[in-house]
XYZ file of C-alpha atoms in Angstrom:
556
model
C 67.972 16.465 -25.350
C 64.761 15.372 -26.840
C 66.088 11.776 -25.980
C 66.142 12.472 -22.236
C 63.894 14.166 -22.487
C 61.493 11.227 -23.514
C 63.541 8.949 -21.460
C 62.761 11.188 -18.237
C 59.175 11.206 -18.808
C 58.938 7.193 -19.471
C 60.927 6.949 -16.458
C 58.282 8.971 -14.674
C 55.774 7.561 -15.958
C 56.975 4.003 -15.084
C 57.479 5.264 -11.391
C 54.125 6.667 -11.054
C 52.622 3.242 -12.800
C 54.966 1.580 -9.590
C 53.393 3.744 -7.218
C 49.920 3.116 -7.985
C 50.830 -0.221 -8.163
C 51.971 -0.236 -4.756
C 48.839 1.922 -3.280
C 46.716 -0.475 -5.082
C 48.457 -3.815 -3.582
C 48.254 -1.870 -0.178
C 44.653 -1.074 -0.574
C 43.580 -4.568 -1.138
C 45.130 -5.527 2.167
C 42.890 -4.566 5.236
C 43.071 -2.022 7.534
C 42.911 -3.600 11.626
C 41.397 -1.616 14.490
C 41.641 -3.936 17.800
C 39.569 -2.471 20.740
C 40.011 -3.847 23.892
C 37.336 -3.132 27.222
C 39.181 -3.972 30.037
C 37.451 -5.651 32.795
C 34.077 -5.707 30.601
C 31.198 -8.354 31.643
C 29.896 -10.670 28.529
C 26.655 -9.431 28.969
C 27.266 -5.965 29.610
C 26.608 -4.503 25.724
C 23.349 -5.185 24.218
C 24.339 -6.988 21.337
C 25.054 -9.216 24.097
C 22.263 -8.780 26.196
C 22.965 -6.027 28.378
C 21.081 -2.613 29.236
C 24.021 0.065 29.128
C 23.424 2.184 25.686
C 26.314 0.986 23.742
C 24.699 1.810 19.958
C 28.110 2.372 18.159
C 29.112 -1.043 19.617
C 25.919 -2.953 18.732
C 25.983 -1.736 15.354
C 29.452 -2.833 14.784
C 28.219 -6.639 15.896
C 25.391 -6.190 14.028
C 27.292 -6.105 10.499
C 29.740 -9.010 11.727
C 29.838 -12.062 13.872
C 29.617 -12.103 17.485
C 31.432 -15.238 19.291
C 29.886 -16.603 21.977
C 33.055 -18.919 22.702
C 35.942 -16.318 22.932
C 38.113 -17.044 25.670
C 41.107 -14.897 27.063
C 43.892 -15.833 30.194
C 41.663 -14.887 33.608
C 42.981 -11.340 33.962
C 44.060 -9.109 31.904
C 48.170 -8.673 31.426
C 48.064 -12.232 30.511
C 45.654 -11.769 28.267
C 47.477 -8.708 26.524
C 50.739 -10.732 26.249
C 49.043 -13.870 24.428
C 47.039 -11.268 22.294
C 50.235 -9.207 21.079
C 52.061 -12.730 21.001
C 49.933 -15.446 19.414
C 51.349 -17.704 22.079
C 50.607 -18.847 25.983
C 51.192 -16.320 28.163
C 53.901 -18.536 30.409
C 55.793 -17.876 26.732
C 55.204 -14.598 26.647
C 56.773 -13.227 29.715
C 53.416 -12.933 31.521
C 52.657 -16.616 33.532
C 51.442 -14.460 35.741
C 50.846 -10.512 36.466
C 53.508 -8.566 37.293
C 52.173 -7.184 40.672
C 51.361 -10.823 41.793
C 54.286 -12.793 41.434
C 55.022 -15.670 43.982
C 58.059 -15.697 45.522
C 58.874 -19.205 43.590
C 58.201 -17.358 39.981
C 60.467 -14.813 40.850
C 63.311 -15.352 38.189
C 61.885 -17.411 36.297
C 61.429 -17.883 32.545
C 57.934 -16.857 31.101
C 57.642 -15.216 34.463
C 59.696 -11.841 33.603
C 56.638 -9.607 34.251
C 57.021 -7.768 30.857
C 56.345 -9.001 27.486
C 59.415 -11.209 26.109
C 61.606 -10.176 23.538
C 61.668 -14.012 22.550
C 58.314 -13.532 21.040
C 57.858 -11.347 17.608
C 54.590 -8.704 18.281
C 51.612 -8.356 16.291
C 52.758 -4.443 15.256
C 56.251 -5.545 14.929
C 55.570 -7.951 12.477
C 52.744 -5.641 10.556
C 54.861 -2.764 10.771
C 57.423 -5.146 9.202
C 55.342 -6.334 6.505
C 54.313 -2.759 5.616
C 51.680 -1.468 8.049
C 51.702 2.060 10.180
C 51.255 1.057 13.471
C 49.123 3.019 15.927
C 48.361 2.784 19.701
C 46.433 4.553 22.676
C 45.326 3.254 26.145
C 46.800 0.628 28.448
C 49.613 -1.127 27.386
C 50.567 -3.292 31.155
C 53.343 -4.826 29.077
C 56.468 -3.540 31.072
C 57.425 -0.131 32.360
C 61.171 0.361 30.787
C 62.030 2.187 27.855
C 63.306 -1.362 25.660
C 59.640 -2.544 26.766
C 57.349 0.383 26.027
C 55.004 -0.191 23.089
C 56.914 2.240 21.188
C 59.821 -0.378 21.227
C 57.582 -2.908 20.470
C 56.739 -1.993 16.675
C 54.045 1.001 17.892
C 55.039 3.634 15.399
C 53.122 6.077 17.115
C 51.959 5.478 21.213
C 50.312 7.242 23.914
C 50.312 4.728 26.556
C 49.452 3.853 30.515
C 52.116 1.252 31.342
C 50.667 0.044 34.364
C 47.163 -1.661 34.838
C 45.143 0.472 36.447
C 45.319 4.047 37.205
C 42.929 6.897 38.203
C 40.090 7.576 35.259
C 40.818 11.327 35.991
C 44.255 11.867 36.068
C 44.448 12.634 39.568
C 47.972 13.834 40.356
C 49.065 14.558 36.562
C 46.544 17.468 35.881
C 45.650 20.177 37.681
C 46.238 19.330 41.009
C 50.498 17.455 41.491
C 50.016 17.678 44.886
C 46.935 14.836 45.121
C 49.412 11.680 44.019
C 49.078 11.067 47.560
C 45.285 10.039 46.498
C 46.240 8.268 44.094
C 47.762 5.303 42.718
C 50.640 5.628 40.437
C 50.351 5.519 36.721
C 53.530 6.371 34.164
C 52.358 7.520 30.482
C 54.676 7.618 27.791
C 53.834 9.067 24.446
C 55.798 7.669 21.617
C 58.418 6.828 23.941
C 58.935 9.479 25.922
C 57.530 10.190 29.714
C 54.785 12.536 30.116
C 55.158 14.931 32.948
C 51.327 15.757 32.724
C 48.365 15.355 31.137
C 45.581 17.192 29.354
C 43.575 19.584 32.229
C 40.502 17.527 30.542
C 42.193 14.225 31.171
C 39.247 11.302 31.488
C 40.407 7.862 30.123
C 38.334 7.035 27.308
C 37.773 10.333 26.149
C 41.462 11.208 25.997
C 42.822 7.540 24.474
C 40.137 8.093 21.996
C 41.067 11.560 21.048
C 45.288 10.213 20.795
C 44.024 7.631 18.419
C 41.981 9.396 16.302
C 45.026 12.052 16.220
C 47.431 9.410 14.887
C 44.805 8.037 12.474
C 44.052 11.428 10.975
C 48.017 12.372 11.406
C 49.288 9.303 9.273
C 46.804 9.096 7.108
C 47.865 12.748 5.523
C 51.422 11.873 5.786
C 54.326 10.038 3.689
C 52.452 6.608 4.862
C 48.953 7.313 4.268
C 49.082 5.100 1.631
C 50.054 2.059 4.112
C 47.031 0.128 5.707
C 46.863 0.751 9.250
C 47.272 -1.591 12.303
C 45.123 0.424 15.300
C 45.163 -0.394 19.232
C 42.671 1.088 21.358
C 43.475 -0.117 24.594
C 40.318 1.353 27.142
C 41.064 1.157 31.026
C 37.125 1.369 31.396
C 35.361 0.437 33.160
C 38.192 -1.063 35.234
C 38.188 0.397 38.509
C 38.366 2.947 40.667
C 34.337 2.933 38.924
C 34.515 7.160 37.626
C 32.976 8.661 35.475
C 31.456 11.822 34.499
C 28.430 12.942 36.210
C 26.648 13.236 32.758
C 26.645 9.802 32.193
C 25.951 8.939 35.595
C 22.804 10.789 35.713
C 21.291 8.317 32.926
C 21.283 5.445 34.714
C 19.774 6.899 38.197
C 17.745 4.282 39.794
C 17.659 1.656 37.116
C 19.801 -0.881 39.353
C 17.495 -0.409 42.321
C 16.160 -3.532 42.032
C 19.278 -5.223 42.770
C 21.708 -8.144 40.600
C 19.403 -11.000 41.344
C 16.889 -9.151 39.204
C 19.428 -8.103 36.505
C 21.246 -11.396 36.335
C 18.053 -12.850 35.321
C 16.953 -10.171 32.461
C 20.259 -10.623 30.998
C 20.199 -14.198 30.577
C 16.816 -14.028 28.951
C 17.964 -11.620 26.894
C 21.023 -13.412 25.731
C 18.047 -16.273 24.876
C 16.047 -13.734 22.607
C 19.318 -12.954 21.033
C 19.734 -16.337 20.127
C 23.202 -15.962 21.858
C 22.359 -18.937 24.937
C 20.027 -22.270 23.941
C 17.263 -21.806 26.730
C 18.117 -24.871 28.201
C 21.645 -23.862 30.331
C 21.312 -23.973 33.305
C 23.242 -21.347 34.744
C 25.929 -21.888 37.554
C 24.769 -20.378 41.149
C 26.576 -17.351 41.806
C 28.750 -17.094 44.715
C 27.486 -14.295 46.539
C 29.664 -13.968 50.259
C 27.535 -11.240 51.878
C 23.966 -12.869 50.536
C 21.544 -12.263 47.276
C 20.180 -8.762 47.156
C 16.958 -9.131 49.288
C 19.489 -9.949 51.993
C 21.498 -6.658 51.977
C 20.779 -3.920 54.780
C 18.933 -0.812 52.617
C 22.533 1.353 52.835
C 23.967 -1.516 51.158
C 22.014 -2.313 48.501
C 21.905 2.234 48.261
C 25.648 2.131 47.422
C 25.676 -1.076 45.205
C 22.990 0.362 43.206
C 25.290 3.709 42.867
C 28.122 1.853 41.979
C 26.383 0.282 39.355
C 25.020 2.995 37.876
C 29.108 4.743 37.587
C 30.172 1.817 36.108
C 27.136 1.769 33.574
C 28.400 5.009 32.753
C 31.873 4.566 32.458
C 30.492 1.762 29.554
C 28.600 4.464 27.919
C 31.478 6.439 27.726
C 33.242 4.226 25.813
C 30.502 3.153 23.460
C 30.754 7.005 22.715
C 34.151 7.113 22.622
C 34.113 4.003 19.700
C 31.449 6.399 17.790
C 33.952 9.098 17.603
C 36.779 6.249 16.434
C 34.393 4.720 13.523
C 33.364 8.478 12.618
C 36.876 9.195 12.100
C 37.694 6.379 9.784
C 34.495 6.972 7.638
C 35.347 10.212 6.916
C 38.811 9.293 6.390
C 37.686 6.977 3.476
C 39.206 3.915 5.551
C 35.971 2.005 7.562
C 35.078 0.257 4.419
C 38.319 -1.336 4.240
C 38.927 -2.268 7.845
C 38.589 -5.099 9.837
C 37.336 -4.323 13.992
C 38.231 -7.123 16.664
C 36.219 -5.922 19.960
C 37.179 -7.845 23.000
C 37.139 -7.893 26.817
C 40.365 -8.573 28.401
C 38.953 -10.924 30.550
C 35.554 -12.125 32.887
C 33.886 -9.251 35.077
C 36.118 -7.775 38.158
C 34.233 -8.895 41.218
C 36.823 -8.112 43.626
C 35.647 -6.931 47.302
C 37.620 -4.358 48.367
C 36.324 -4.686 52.027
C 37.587 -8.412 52.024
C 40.777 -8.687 54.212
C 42.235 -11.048 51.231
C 43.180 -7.839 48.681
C 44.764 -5.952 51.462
C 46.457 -3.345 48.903
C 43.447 -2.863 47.101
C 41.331 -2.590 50.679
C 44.353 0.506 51.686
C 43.454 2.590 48.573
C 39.750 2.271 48.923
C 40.011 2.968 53.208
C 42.310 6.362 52.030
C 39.290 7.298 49.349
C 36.233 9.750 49.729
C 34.146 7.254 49.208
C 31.141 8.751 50.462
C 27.783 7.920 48.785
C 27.771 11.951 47.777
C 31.242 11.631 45.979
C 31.109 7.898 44.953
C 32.185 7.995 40.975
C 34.087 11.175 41.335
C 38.079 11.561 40.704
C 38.667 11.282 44.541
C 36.739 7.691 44.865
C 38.202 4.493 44.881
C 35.476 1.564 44.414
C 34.323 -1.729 42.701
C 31.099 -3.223 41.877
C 31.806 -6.177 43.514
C 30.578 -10.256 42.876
C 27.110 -9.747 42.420
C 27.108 -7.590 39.399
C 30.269 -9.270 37.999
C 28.200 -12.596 38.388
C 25.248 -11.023 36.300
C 27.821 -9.776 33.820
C 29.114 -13.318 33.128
C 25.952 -15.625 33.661
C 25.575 -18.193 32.967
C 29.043 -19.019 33.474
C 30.960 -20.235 36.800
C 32.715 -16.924 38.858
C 34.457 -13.880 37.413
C 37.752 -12.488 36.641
C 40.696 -14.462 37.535
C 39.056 -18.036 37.799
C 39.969 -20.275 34.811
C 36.548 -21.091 34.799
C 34.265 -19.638 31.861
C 33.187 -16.758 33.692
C 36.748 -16.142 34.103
C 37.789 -16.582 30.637
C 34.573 -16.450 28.168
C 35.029 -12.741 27.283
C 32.679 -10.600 25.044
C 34.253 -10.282 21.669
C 33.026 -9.953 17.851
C 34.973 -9.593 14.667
C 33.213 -6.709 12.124
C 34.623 -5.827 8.349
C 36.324 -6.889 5.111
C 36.716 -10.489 3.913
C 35.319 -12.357 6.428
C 32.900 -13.953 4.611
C 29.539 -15.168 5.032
C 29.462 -16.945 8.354
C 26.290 -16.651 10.599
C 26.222 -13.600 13.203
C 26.411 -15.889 16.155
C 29.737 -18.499 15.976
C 29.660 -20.852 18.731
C 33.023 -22.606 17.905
C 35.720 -22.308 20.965
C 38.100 -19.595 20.100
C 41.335 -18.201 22.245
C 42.810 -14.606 22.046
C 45.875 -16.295 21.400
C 44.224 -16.763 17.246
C 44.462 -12.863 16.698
C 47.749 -12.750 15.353
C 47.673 -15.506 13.334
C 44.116 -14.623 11.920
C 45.527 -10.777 11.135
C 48.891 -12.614 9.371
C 46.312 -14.691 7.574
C 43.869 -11.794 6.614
C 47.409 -9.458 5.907
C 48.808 -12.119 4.037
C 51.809 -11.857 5.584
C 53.976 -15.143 6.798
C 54.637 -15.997 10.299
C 57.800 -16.260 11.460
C 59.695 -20.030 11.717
C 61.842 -19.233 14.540
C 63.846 -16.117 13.374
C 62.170 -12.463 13.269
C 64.900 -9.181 13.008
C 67.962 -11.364 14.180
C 66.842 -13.006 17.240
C 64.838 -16.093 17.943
C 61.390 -16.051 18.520
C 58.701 -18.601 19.891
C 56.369 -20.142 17.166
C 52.696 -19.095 17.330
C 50.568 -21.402 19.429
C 46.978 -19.737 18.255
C 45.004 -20.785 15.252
C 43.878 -18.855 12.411
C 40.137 -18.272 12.038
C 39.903 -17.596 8.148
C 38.814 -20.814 7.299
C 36.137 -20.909 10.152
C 35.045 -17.657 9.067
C 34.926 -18.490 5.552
C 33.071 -21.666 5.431
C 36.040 -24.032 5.119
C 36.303 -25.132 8.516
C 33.511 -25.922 10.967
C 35.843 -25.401 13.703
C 39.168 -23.893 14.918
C 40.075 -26.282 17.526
C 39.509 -29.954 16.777
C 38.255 -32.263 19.100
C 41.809 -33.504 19.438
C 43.500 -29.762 19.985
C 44.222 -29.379 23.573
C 44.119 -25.825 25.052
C 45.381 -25.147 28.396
C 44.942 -22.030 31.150
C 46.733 -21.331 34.412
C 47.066 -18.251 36.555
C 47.360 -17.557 40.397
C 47.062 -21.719 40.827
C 43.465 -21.676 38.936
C 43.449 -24.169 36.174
C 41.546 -25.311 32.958
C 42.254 -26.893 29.919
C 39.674 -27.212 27.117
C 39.830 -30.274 24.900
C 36.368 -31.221 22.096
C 33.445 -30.649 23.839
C 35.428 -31.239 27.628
C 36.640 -29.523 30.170
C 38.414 -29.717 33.393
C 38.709 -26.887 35.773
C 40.052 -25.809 39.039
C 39.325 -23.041 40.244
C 42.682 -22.332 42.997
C 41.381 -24.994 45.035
C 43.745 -27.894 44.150
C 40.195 -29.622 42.816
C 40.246 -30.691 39.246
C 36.183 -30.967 38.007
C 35.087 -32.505 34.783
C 32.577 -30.601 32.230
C 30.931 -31.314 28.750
C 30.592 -27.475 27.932
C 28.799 -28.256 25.155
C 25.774 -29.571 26.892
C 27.060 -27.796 30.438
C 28.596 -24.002 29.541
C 27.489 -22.949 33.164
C 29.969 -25.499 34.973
C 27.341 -27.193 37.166
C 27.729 -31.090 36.128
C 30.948 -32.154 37.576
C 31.315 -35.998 35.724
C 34.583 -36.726 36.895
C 33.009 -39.686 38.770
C 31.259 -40.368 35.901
C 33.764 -40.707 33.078
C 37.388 -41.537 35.141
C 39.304 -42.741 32.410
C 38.898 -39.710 30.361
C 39.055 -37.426 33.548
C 42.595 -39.159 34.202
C 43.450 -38.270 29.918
C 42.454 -34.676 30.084
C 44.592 -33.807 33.842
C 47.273 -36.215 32.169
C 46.754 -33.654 28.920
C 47.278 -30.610 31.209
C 50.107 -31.653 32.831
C 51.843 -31.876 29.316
C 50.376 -28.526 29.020
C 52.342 -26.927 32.341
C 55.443 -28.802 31.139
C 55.474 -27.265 27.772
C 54.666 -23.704 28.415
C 56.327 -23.282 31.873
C 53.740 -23.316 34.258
C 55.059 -22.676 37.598
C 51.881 -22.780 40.004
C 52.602 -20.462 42.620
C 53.480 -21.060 46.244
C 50.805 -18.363 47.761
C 47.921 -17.028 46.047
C 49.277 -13.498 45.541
C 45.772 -12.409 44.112
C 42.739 -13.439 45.883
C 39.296 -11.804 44.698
């Protein structure tokens, strides 16, 4: 007896000396929190020279590196495929949105509309290699069961499957009978169909709350030991622009002045912030109903209104990321956790009174959309180009271009082991580097071809460890060519060079280096290597899949 009896306890012993082995290993591997902003201007926080009071968010970029070369796909399923894939989007399922496909994509591969089961996931391969996996917000991946985030290696979800949907609730609270003033939205929660939602519903507050649930939930449970792989997916300040009257009431009148005048304080203020060498000369926005001195008084009224909401809806989620990073301090875990913040694409500066986005035009005509109830749940409107073009100065256009003010999203990288590079990294960087960079920082392999029995595609994106460490002075080399397409627009990226088209069937030729704005076309100039870099894209399309569409199924 007193044999086993010594044996039992050595045994025990060894098993808790395992144990706190294993809690140690895990501990040394970093916790990741990805945020995304969907349809968020560069210059819209002020650690990037914006106005809105985004504190929580400025203080994160403050203790880490902000890039000022982050690029994304030009709208914002795209993007999310090539972020949860490490690969090009036309690999990922997504060569183009869902809601816009061409009748000549239709069918095709890389065009399925949901994210492909050919790739392996980010949280399937961290849950895999010993993460809990947590997600709230918009997933726009697919709307089936086999394709809901919970499938996806999500361990715990509360998700909006579709793009967009009404910042309120409207039809899934109080009041069923108003998803005739609404547009449809399907929320799943760990799987499973939700046949309402909280009588408090508002986007950011509520995805916020869900994550912070799961974080506190798992973290007192069997796993808590596992690091943590977080997704907090915002639908803000996408629109319908809503928000809560609060937050609306800060910003009255501080837009009266118009987006001529606020285009120009942001771009000196990127300047002070060392974030933009004074010398760019920033592309001309493309303004169809005039600059702001042009605009009747009602119009320039209502603009100013709707940038005030969507100033708001910002602020909302700055708070909202407060009440995240509160959470994890108190939860012993921000110390050990790595925070990617990035938009999911350039600023939205879709029209909705232009006859080109004839669905969106419907669901803004069947709105109250009177100046009195602008921003409320029963609104439907956008800012439009002329704030989006003071969002993404001094870059060329807006959301869905595959020009930089199209693709050059705000973005910085805050936490553990990421060394001792400067606060402002210039080098050009793709969404499509997440997953690798997480493997990297996780130390976990990636996958060559195989991943839980099936085949998978082979990661495209780079990691940035050694950029961020000091090994590397780049990511990309001046040989690595990296290519964009959606809705017909075009780019590819190759050194210092650039060619982009922006739906028009024109290719143009940049040094963004020396031109980030777009405004130098040297195609003329330079002809041999203008003919090298469309020659370089057309390998591009041929590689990935690109399909360029027969109609422009998405016209901003």
């Amino acid at each position: 007896m007193r044999h086993l009896l010594l044996s039992l306890a050595a045994a025990t012993a060894l098993s808790g000396a395992l144990s706190g082995a294993v809690q140690a290993k895990e501990a040394e591997r970093p916790n990741f929190l990805v945020i995304v902003a969907d349809d968020l201007g560069y210059s819209d926080i002020g650690a990037f020279g914006g106005e809105i009071a985004t504190p929580n968010l400025d203080a994160l970029a403050a203790n880490g590196v902000r890039f000022t070369s982050f690029h994304t796909a030009p709208t914002c399923s795209p993007t999310r495929a090539t972020l949860m894939a490490g690969t090009d989007n036309h690999r990922a399922g997504l060569g183009t949105m869902a809601e816009a496909l061409a009748p000549n994509q239709r069918g095709k591969p890389g065009h399925e509309g949901y994210l492909s089961t050919k790739v392996a996931a980010l949280p399937e391969l961290l849950q895999a290699g010993g993460y809990r996996t947590l997600m709230a917000g918009k997933w726009h991946l697919g709307l089936t069961p086999e394709q809901d985030p919970h499938a996806r290696g999500f361990q715990h979800t509360f998700a909006l499957l579709q793009g967009g949907h009404n910042h309120f609730g409207l039809g899934l609270t109080q009041d069923p009978a108003a998803d005739a003033r609404a547009f449809g939205a399907t929320y799943t929660e760990d799987g499973h169909t939700l046949a309402r939602l909280p009588d408090d519903f508002y986007s950011s507050d509520t995805f916020a709350t869900k994550l912070i649930e799961q974080l506190r939930g798992t973290k007192a449970g069997k796993d808590g030991a596992k690091p943590f792989f977080a997704y907090l997916a915002f639908t803000a300040p996408h629109w319908p622009l809503q928000a809560r009257p609060e937050d609306i009431a800060k910003y009255r009148g501080r837009y009266d002045a118009g987006f001529d005048v606020l285009r120009r304080e942001r771009l000196q203020r990127q300047v002070e912030l060392g974030l933009l060498d004074p010398a760019v000369i920033p592309h001309e926005p493309d303004l169809p109903k005039g600059h702001w001195d042009q605009l009747s008084a009602e119009d320039k009224r209502t603009a100013a209104r709707d940038m005030e909401i969507y100033a708001a809806m910002v602020d909302r989620l700055d708070q909202n990321v407060g009440r995240v990073i509160q959470t994890l301090k108190e939860t012993g875990e921000y110390d050990n956790t790595v925070i990617l913040f990035l938009a999911d694409n350039g600023a939205e500066g879709v029209d909705f009174t232009s006859p080109k986005v004839a669905g969106f035009k419907s669901l803004a005509d069947a709105a109250d959309n009177s100046f009195a109830n602008r921003g409320k749940a029963t609104s439907f409107v956008a800012y439009g180009p002329g704030w989006a073009q003071a969002a993404t100065a001094p870059s060329w256009r807006y959301k869905a271009y595959a020009s930089e003010g199209g693709t050059r999203a705000v973005s910085f990288l805050t936490g553990k082991g990421l060394g001792q590079r400067k606060p402002v990294a210039g080098a050009f960087l793709s969404v499509a580097d997440v997953l690798p960079t997480f493997l990297d920082l996780a130390r976990l392999p990636q996958p060559k071809g195989r991943f839980q029995g099936r085949d998978v595609e082979p990661i495209r994106g780079k990691s940035w460890v050694p950029y961020l460490t000091g090994k590397a002075d780049h990511v990309y080399g001046p040989n690595d060519a990296y290519g964009v397409e959606l809705f017909g627009s075009r780019a590819l990226r190759q050194g210092d060079w650039k060619i982009t088209d922006i739906g028009d069937g024109q290719w143009k030729l940049f040094n963004i280096a020396r031109d980030p704005g777009e405004t130098r076309d040297l195609s003329t100039a330079d002809p041999a290597l203008f003919q090298r870099l469309q020659q370089a894209w057309d390998r591009y399309a041929a590689e990935v899949g690109v399909i360029l569409p027969d109609f422009k199924a998405y016209q901003p």
